[in-house]
Coordinates of C-alpha atoms and ligand atoms in Angstrom, one line a residue:
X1 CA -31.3 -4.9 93.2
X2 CA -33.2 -1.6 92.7
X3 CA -31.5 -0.1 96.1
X4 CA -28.0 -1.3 94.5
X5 CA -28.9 0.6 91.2
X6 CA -29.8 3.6 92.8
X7 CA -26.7 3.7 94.9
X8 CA -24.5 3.3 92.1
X9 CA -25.7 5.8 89.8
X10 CA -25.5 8.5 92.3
X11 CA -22.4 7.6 93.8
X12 CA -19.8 9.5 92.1
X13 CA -17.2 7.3 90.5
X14 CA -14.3 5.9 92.3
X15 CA -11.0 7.5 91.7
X16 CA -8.5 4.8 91.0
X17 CA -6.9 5.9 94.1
X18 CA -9.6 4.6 96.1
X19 CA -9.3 1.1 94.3
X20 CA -5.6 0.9 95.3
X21 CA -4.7 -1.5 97.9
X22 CA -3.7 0.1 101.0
X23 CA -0.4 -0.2 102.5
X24 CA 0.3 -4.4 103.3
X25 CA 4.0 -3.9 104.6
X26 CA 6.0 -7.1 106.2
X27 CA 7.6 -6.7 109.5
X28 CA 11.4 -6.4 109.9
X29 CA 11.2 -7.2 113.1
X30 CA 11.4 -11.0 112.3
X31 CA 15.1 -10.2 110.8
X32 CA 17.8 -9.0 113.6
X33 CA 21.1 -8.1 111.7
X34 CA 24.5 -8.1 113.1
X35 CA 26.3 -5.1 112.5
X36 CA 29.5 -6.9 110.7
X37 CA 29.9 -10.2 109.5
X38 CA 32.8 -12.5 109.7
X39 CA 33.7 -15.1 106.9
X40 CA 32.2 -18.7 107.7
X41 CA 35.5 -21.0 108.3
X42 CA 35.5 -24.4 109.9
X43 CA 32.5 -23.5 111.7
X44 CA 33.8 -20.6 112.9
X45 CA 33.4 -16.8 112.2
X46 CA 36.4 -15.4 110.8
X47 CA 37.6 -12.2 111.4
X48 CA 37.9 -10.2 107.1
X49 CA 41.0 -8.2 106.5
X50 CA 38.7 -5.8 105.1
X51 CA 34.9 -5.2 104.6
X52 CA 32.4 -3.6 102.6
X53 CA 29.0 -2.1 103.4
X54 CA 26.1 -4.3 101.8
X55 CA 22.6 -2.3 101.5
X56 CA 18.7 -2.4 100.3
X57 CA 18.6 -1.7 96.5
X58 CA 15.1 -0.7 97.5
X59 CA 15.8 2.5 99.2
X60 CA 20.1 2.8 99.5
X61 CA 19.7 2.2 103.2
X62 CA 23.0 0.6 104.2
X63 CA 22.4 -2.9 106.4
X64 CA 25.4 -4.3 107.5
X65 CA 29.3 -5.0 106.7
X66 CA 30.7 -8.1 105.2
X67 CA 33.8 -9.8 104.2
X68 CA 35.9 -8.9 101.8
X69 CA 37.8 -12.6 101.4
X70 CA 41.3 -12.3 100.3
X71 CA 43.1 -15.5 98.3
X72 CA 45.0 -16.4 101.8
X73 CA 41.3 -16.3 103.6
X74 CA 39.6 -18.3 101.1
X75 CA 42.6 -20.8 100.9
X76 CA 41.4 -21.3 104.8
X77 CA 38.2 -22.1 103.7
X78 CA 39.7 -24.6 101.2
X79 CA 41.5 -26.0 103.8
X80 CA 38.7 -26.0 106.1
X81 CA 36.6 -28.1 103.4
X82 CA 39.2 -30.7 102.7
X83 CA 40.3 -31.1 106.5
X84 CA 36.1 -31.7 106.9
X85 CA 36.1 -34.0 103.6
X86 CA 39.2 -36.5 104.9
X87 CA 38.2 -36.1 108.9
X88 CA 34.7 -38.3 108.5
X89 CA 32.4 -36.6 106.0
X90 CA 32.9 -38.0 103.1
X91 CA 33.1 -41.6 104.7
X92 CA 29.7 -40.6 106.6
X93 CA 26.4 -43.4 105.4
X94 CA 24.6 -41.9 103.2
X95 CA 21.8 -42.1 105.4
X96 CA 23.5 -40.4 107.9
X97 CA 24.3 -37.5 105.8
X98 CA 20.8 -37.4 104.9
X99 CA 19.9 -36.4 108.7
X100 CA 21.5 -33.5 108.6
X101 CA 20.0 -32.2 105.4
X102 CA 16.5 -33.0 106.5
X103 CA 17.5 -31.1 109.6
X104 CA 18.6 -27.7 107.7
X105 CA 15.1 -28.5 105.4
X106 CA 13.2 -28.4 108.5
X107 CA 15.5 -25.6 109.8
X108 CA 14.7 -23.3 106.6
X109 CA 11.0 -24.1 106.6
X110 CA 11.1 -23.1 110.7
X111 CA 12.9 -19.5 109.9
X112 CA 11.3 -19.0 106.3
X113 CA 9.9 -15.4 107.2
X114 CA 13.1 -14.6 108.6
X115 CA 15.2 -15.8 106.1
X116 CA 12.3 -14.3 103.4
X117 CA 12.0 -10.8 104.7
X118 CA 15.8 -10.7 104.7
X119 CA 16.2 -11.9 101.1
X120 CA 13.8 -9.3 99.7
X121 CA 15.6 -6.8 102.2
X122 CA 18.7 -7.2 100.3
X123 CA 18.3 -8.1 97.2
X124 CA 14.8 -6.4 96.3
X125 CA 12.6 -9.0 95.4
X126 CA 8.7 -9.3 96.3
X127 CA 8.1 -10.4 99.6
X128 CA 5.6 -12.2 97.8
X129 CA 7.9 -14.2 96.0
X130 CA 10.7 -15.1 98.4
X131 CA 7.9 -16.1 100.8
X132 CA 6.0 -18.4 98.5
X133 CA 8.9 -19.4 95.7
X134 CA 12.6 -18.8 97.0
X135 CA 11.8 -19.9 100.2
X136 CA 9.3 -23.3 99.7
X137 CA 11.8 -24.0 97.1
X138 CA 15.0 -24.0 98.7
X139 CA 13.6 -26.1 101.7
X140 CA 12.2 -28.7 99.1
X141 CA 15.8 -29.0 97.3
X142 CA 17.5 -30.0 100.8
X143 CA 14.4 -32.3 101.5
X144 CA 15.2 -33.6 97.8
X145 CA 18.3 -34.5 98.2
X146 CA 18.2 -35.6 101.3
X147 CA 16.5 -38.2 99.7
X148 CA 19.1 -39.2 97.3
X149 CA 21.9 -39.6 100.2
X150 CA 21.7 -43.0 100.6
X151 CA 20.6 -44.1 97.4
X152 CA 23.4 -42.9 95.1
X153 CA 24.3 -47.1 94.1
X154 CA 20.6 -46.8 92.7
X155 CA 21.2 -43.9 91.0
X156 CA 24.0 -45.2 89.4
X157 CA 23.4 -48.9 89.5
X158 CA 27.4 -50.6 89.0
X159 CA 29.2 -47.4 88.5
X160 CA 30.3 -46.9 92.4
X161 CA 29.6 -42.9 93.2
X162 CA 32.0 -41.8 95.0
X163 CA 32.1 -37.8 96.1
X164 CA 34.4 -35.5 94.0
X165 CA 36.4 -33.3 97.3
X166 CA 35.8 -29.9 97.9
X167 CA 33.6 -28.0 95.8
X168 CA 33.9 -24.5 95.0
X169 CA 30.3 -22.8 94.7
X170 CA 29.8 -19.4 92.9
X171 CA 26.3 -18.2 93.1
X172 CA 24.3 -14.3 91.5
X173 CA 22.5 -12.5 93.6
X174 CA 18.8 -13.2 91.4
X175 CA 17.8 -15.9 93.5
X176 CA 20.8 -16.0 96.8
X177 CA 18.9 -18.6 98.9
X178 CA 17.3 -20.9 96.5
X179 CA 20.8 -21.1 94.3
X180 CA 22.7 -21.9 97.2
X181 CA 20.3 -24.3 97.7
X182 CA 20.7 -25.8 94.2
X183 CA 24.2 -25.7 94.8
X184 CA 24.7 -27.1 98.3
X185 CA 22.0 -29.7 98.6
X186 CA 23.0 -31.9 96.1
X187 CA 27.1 -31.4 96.9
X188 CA 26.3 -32.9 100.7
X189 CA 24.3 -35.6 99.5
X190 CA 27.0 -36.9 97.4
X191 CA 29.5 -36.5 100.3
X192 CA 31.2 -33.2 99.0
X193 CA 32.2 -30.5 101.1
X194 CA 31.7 -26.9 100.0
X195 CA 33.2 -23.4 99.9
X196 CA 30.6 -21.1 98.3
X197 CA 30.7 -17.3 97.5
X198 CA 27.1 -15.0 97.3
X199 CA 26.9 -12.3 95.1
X200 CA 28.5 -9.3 96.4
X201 CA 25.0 -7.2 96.5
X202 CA 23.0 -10.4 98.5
X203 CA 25.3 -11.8 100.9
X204 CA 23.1 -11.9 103.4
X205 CA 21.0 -14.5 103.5
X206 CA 23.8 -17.1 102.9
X207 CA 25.5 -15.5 106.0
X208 CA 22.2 -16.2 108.1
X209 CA 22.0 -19.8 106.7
X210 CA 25.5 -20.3 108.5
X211 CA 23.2 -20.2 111.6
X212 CA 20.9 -22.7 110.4
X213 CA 24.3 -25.3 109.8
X214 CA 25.3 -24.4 113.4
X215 CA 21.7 -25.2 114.2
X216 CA 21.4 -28.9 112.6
X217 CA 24.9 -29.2 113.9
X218 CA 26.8 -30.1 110.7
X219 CA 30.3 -30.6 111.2
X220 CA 32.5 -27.7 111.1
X221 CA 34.3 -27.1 107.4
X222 CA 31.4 -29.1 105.5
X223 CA 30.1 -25.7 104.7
X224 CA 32.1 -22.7 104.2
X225 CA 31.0 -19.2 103.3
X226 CA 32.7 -16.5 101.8
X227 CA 31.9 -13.4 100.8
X228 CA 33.5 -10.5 99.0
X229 CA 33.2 -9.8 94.8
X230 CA 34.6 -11.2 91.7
X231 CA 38.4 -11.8 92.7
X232 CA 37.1 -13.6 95.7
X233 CA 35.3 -16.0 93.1
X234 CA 38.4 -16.1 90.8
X235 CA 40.8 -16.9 93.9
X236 CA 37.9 -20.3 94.6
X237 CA 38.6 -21.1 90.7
X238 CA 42.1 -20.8 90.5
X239 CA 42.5 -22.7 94.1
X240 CA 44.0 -26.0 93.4
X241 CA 42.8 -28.1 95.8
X242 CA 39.1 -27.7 95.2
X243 CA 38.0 -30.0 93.0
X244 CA 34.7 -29.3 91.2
X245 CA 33.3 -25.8 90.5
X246 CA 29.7 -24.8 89.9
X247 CA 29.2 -21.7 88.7
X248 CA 25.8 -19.7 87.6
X249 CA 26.2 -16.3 86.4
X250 CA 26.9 -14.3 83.7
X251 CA 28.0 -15.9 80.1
X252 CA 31.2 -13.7 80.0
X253 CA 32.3 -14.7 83.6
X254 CA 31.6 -18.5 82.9
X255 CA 33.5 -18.6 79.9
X256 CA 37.0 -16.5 81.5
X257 CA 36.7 -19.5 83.9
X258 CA 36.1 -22.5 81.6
X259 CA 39.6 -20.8 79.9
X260 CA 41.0 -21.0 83.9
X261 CA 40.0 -24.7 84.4
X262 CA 41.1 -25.6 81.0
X263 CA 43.3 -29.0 81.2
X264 CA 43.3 -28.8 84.9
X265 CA 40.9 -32.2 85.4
X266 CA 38.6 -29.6 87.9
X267 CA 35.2 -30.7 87.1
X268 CA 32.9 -27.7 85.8
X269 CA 28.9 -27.1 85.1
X270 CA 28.0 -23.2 84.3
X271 CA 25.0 -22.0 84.3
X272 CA 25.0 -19.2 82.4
X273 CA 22.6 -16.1 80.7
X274 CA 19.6 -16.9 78.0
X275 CA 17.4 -15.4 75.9
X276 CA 14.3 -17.6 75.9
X277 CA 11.3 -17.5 73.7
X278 CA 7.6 -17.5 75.0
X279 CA 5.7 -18.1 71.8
X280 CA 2.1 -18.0 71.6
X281 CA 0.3 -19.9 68.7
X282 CA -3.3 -18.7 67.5
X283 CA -5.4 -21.4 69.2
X284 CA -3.7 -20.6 72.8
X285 CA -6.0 -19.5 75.5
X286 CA -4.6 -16.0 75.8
X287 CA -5.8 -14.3 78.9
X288 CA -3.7 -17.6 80.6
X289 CA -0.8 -16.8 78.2
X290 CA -1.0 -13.4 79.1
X291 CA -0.7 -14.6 82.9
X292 CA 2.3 -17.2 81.6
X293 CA 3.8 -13.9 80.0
X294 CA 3.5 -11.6 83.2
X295 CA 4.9 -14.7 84.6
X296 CA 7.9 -14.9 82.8
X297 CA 9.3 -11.6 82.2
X298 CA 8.0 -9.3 85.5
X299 CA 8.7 -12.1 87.6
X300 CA 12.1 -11.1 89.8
X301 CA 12.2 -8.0 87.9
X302 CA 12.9 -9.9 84.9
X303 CA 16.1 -11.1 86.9
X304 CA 15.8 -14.5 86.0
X305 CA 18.6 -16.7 83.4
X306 CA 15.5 -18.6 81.9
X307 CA 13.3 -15.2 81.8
X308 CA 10.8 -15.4 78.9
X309 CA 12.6 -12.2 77.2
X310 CA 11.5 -12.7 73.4
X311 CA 7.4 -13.2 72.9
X312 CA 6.9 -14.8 69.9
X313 CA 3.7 -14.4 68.6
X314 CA 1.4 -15.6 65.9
X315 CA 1.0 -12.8 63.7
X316 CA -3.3 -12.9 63.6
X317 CA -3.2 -12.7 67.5
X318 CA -1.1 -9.9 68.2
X319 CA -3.2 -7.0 68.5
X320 CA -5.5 -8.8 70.4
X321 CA -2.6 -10.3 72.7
X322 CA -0.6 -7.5 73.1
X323 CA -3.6 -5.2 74.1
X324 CA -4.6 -7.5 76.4
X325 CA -1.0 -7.8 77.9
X326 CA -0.6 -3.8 77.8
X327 CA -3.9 -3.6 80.1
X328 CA -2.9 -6.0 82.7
X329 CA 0.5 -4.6 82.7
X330 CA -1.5 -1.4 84.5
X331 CA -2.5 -3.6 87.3
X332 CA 1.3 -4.9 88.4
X333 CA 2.0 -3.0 91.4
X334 CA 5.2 -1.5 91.5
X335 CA 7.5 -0.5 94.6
X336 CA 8.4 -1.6 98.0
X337 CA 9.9 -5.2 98.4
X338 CA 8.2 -5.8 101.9
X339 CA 4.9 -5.2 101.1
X340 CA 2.5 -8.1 100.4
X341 CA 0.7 -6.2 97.8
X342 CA 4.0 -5.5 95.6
X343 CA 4.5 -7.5 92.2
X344 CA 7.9 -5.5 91.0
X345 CA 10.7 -4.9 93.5
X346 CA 13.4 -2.5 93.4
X347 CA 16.3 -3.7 90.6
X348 CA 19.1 -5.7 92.5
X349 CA 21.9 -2.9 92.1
X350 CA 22.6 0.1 90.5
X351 CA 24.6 -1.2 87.4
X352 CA 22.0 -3.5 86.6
X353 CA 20.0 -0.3 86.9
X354 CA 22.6 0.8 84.1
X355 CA 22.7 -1.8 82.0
X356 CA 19.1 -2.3 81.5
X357 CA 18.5 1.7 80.9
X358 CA 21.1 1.3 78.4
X359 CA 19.3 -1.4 75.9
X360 CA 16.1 0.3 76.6
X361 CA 17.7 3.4 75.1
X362 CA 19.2 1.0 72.1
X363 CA 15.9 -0.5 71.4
X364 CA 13.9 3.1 71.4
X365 CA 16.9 3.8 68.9
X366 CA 17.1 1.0 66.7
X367 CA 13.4 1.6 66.2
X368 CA 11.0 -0.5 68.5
X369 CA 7.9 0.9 70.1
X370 CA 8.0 1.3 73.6
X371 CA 5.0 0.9 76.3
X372 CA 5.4 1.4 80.2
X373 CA 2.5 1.0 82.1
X374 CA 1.8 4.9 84.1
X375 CA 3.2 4.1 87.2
X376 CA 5.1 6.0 90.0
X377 CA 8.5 4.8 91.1
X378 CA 10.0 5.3 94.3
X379 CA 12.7 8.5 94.6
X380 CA 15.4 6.4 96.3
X381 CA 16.6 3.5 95.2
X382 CA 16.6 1.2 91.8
X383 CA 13.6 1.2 90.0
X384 CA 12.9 0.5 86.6
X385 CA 8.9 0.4 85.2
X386 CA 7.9 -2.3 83.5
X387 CA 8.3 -2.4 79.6
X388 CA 7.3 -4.2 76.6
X389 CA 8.9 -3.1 72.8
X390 CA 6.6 -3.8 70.3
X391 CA 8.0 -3.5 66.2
X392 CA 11.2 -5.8 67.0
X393 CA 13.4 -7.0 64.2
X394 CA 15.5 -10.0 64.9
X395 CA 18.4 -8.0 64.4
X396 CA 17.8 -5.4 67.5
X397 CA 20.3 -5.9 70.8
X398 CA 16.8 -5.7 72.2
X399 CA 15.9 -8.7 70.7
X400 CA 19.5 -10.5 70.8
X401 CA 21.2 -9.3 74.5
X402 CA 19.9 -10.8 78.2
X403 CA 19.0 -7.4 79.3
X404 CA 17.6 -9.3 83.1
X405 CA 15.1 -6.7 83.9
X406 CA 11.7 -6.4 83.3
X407 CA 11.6 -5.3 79.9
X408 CA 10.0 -7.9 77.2
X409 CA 10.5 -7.9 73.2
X410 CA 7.6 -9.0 71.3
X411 CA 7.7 -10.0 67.9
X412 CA 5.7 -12.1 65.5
X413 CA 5.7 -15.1 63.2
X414 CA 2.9 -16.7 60.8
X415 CA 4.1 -20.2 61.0
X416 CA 5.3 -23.4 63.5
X417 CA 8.7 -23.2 61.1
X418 CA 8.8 -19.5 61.1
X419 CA 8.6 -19.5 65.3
X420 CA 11.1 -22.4 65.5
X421 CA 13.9 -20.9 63.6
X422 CA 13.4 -17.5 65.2
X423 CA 13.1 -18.9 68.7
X424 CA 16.3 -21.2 68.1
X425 CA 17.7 -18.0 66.6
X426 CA 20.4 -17.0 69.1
X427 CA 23.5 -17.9 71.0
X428 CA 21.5 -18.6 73.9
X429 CA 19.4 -21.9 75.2
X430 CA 18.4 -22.4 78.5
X431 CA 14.7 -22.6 78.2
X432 CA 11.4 -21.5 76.1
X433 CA 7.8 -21.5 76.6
X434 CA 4.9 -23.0 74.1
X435 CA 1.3 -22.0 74.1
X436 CA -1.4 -24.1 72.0
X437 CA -4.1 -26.1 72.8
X438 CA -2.6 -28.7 70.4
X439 CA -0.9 -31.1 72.0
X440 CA 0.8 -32.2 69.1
X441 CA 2.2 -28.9 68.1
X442 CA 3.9 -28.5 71.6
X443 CA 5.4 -31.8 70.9
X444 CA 6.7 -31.6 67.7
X445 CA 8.1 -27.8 69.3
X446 CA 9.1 -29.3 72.4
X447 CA 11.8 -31.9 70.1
X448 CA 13.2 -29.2 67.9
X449 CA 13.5 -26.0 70.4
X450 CA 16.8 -25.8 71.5
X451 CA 16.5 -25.1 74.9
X452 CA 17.1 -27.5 78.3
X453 CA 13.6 -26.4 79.5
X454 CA 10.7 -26.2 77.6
X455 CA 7.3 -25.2 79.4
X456 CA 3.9 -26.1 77.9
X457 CA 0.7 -23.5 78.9
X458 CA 3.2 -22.1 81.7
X459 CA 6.2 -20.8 82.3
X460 CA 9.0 -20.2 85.4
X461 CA 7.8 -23.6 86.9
X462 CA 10.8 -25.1 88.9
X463 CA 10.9 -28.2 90.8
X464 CA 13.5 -30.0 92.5
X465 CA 12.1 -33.1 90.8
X466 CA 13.4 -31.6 87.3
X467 CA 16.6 -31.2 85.7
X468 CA 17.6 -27.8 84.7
X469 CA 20.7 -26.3 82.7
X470 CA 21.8 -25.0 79.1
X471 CA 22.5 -25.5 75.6
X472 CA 24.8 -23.4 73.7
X473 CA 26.5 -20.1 75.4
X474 CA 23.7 -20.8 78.5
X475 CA 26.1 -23.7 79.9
X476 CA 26.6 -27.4 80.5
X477 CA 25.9 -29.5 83.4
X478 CA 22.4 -29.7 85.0
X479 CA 21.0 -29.4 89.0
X480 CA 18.5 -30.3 89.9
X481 CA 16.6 -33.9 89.5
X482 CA 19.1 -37.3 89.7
X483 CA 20.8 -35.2 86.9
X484 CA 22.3 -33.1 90.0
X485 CA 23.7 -35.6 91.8
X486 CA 26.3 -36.3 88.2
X487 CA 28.8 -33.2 88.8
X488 CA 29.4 -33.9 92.2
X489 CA 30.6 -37.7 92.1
X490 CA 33.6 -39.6 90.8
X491 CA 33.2 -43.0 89.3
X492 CA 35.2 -46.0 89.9
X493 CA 34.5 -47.7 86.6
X494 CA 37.1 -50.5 86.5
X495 CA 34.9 -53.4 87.4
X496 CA 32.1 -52.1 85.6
X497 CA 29.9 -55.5 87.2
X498 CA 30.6 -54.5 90.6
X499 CA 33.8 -56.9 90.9
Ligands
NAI501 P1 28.7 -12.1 87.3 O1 28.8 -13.3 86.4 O2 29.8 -11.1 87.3 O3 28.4 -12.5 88.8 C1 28.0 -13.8 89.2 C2 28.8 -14.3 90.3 O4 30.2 -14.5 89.8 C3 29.0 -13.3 91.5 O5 29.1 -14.1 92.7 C4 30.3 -12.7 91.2 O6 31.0 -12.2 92.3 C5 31.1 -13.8 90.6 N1 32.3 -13.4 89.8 C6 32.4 -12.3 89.0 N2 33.6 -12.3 88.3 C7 34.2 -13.5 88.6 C8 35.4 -14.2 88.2 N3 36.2 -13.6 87.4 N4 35.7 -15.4 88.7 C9 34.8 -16.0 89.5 N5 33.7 -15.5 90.0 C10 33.3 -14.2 89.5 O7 27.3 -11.3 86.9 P2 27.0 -9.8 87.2 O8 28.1 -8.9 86.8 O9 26.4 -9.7 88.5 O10 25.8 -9.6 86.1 C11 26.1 -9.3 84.7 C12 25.1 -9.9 83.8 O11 25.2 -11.3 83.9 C13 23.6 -9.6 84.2 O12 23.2 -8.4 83.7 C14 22.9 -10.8 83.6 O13 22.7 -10.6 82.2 C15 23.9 -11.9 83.7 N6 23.6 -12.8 84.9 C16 23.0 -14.0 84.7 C17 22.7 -14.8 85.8 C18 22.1 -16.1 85.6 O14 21.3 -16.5 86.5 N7 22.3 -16.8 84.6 C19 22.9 -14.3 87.2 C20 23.5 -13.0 87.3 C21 23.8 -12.3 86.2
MG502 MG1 30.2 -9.1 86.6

């Protein structure tokens, strides 16, 4: 003890350099990219009419060409899915259908560094988190609903499930793997077939994912992929031979196509933006909330629909809390993607970039205190600090718009009614968060917040298990859980006893 005391007073004090973690970086070696990509059609590789160059938000390094899909090549994949849908899949057992998703689980959970490093490659995320939350995830979704296959007359006890067609997919580029994921697992076990579209910034992933279909051997046209931006999407919604679209994306985009699919009989769920509330009562533990409130806004760069954006919190704690928040907001480590030590990523693309610099500058303007942890971002690429506004009104776009980055509004309330009308306070309601040791509070919250998710002493928990969707302008429909399986069957309710 006496050697350890003497040591330490004469030692001169660290620098917080020498604290730092030293450089963890993931290899790219595990990830071998083509130099072009073809559309996925029939099983097949489709030579695009035209291309574009897809990069690394993280440093504007360019990493390979993709598909541009025109209407006429993703009416091919249309026709690919319905030619697979009559030709045998849709009349495949249930348990045989399951096979082949508990093949492409297995597949994903085989290649998960691949497919991880190349997710936070293109799209800027953690390595941390694609490796231990996209990743996991999107295997257990396919092992989920696997599961259902051949239990869909249970699921639906006398209502005779039958599979909708072809289902047109539209996924954003916050979470590529694990929405596709969301998106295709449950559409296969209820004897769908699928033409999806990624993002236009994170194709990638979904492009390597044709290898693990070609891998379990799934019949060709099940699955079709095509890339390419928002009129490759409209040309999937305005198709009229695909049957069902799921969409999850922004609010403005999912309402122009509810307006498309109006009085067409094309089955729709959206998943759309939110604005969620992480409220924090007095008798919370609050170095946990504070972890729940890293959680749910610096998480994904804030890039998340069910992000908790607002903090609500109970006026006599807020110093305390948001002192407590500001010093562990020093110790997120900001910068590249691929390495292991890295909590914020780069920002997905540069006009998110845009959009999020331009509500930070409205909320300095309308008034709110700003805080940004010292930190130094990276010259190239899209980078934004982490941020928390303190002195929000209710009125401020701040406090109002999904901004999706990692910029949180805190503001406060005195009472369980004051928090519940100001959390229930907006257009928005896709999820919230509640922290009290009271259980009965969190109940009697839990029934009256408007929101499809409500987390209790957590937040961002997801699990296949779980339903999850909107309220409001943050959609309708819900994946995940038996919920899922809903928008992707018909049912044949004319003998309602089973005839
Ligand atoms: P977006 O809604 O334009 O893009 C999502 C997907 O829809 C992409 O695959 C895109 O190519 C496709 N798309 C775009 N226009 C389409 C159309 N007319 N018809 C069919 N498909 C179309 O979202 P964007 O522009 O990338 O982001 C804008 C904002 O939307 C973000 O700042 C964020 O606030 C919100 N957003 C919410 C997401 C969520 O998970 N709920 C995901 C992505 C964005
Ligand atoms: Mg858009």
């Amino acid at each position: 003890m006496a050697e350890l005391e003497r040591t330490r007073e004469h030692a001169p004090a660290p620098s917080p350099a020498e604290w730092s973690y030293a450089p963890a970086p993931e290899s790219r070696e595990v990830v071998s990219l083509r130099e072009r990509y073809g559309l996925y059609v029939g099983g097949e590789w489709l030579e695009p009419s035209s291309t574009y160059t897809t990069i690394s938000p993280a440093d504007e390094s360019e990493l390979a060409e993709v598909g541009e899909a025109t209407p006429e090549e993703v009416d091919a994949a249309v026709r690919a899915a319905r030619g697979a849908f009559e030709n045998g899949w849709s009349a495949l057992p249930g348990a045989e259908r399951a096979k082949y998703l508990f093949r492409i689980a297995r597949i994903i959970q085989e290649r998960s560094r691949e497919l991880a490093v190349l997710e936070s490659l293109n799209g800027g995320k953690p390595i941390k988190e694609s490796r231990d939350v996209d990743l996991p995830l999107s295997a257990a979704h396919f092992f989920y609903y696997a599961g259902w296959a051949d239990k869909l007359e249970y699921a639906f006890p006398n209502r005779r499930p039958k599979p909708v067609g072809v289902a047109g997919q539209i996924i954003p580029w916050n979470f590529p793997l694990l929405m596709l994921a969301w998106k295709i697992a449950p559409a296969l076990a209820c004897g769908n077939t699928v033409v999806l579209k990624p993002a236009e910034t994170t194709p990638l992933t979904a492009l390597l994912f044709c290898d693990v279909l070609r891998q379990a051997e799934l019949p060709p046209g099940v699955v079709n992929i095509v890339t390419g931006d928002g009129s490759t999407g409209a040309a999937i919604v305005k198709h009229e031979d695909v049957d069902k679209i799921a969409f999850t994306g922004s609010t403005e985009v999912g309402k122009a196509i509810q307006r498309e699919l109006a009085g067409t009989g094309t089955k729709l769920t959206l998943e759309l933006g939110g604005k969620a509330a992480n409220i924090v009562f007095d008798d919370a533990a609050l170095d946990q909330a504070v972890e729940g409130i890293v959680n749910g806004i610096y998480f994904n760069q804030g890039h998340v629909c069910c992000a908790g954006s607002r903090l609500l919190v109970q006026e006599s704690i807020a110093e305390p809390l948001v002192a407590k928040l500001k010093r562990r907001l020093e110790t997120l480590r900001v910068g590249d993607p691929l390495d292991k030590n890295t909590d914020v990523g780069a920002i997905n693309s540069r006009m998110q970039l845009e959009k999020i610099e331009e509500l930070v500058a409205a909320g300095r303007e309308e008034g709110a205190e700003v805080y940004q942890p010292p930190c130094r971002l990276p010259e190239k690429g899209y980078w934004f600090a982490p941020t928390v506004f303190t002195n929000v009104a209710q009125s401020y776009r701040i406090a109002q718009e999904e901004i999706f980055g990692p910029v949180l509004s805190v503001l406060t309330f005195r009472t369980p009614d004051e928090a519940l009308e100001k959390a229930n306070n907006t257009m928005y309601g896709l999820s919230a968060g509640v922290w009290s040791e009271k259980g009965s509070r969190i109940l009697w919250m839990a029934e009256r917040l408007r929101a499809g998710v409500v987390w209790a002493n957590t937040y961002n928990r997801f699990d296949p298990t779980s339903p999850f969707g909107g309220y409001k302008e943050s959609g309708f429909g819900r994946e995940g859980g038996r919920h899922g399986l809903e928008p992707y069957l018909a049912f044949d309710e004319s003998e309602p006893w089973g005839g």
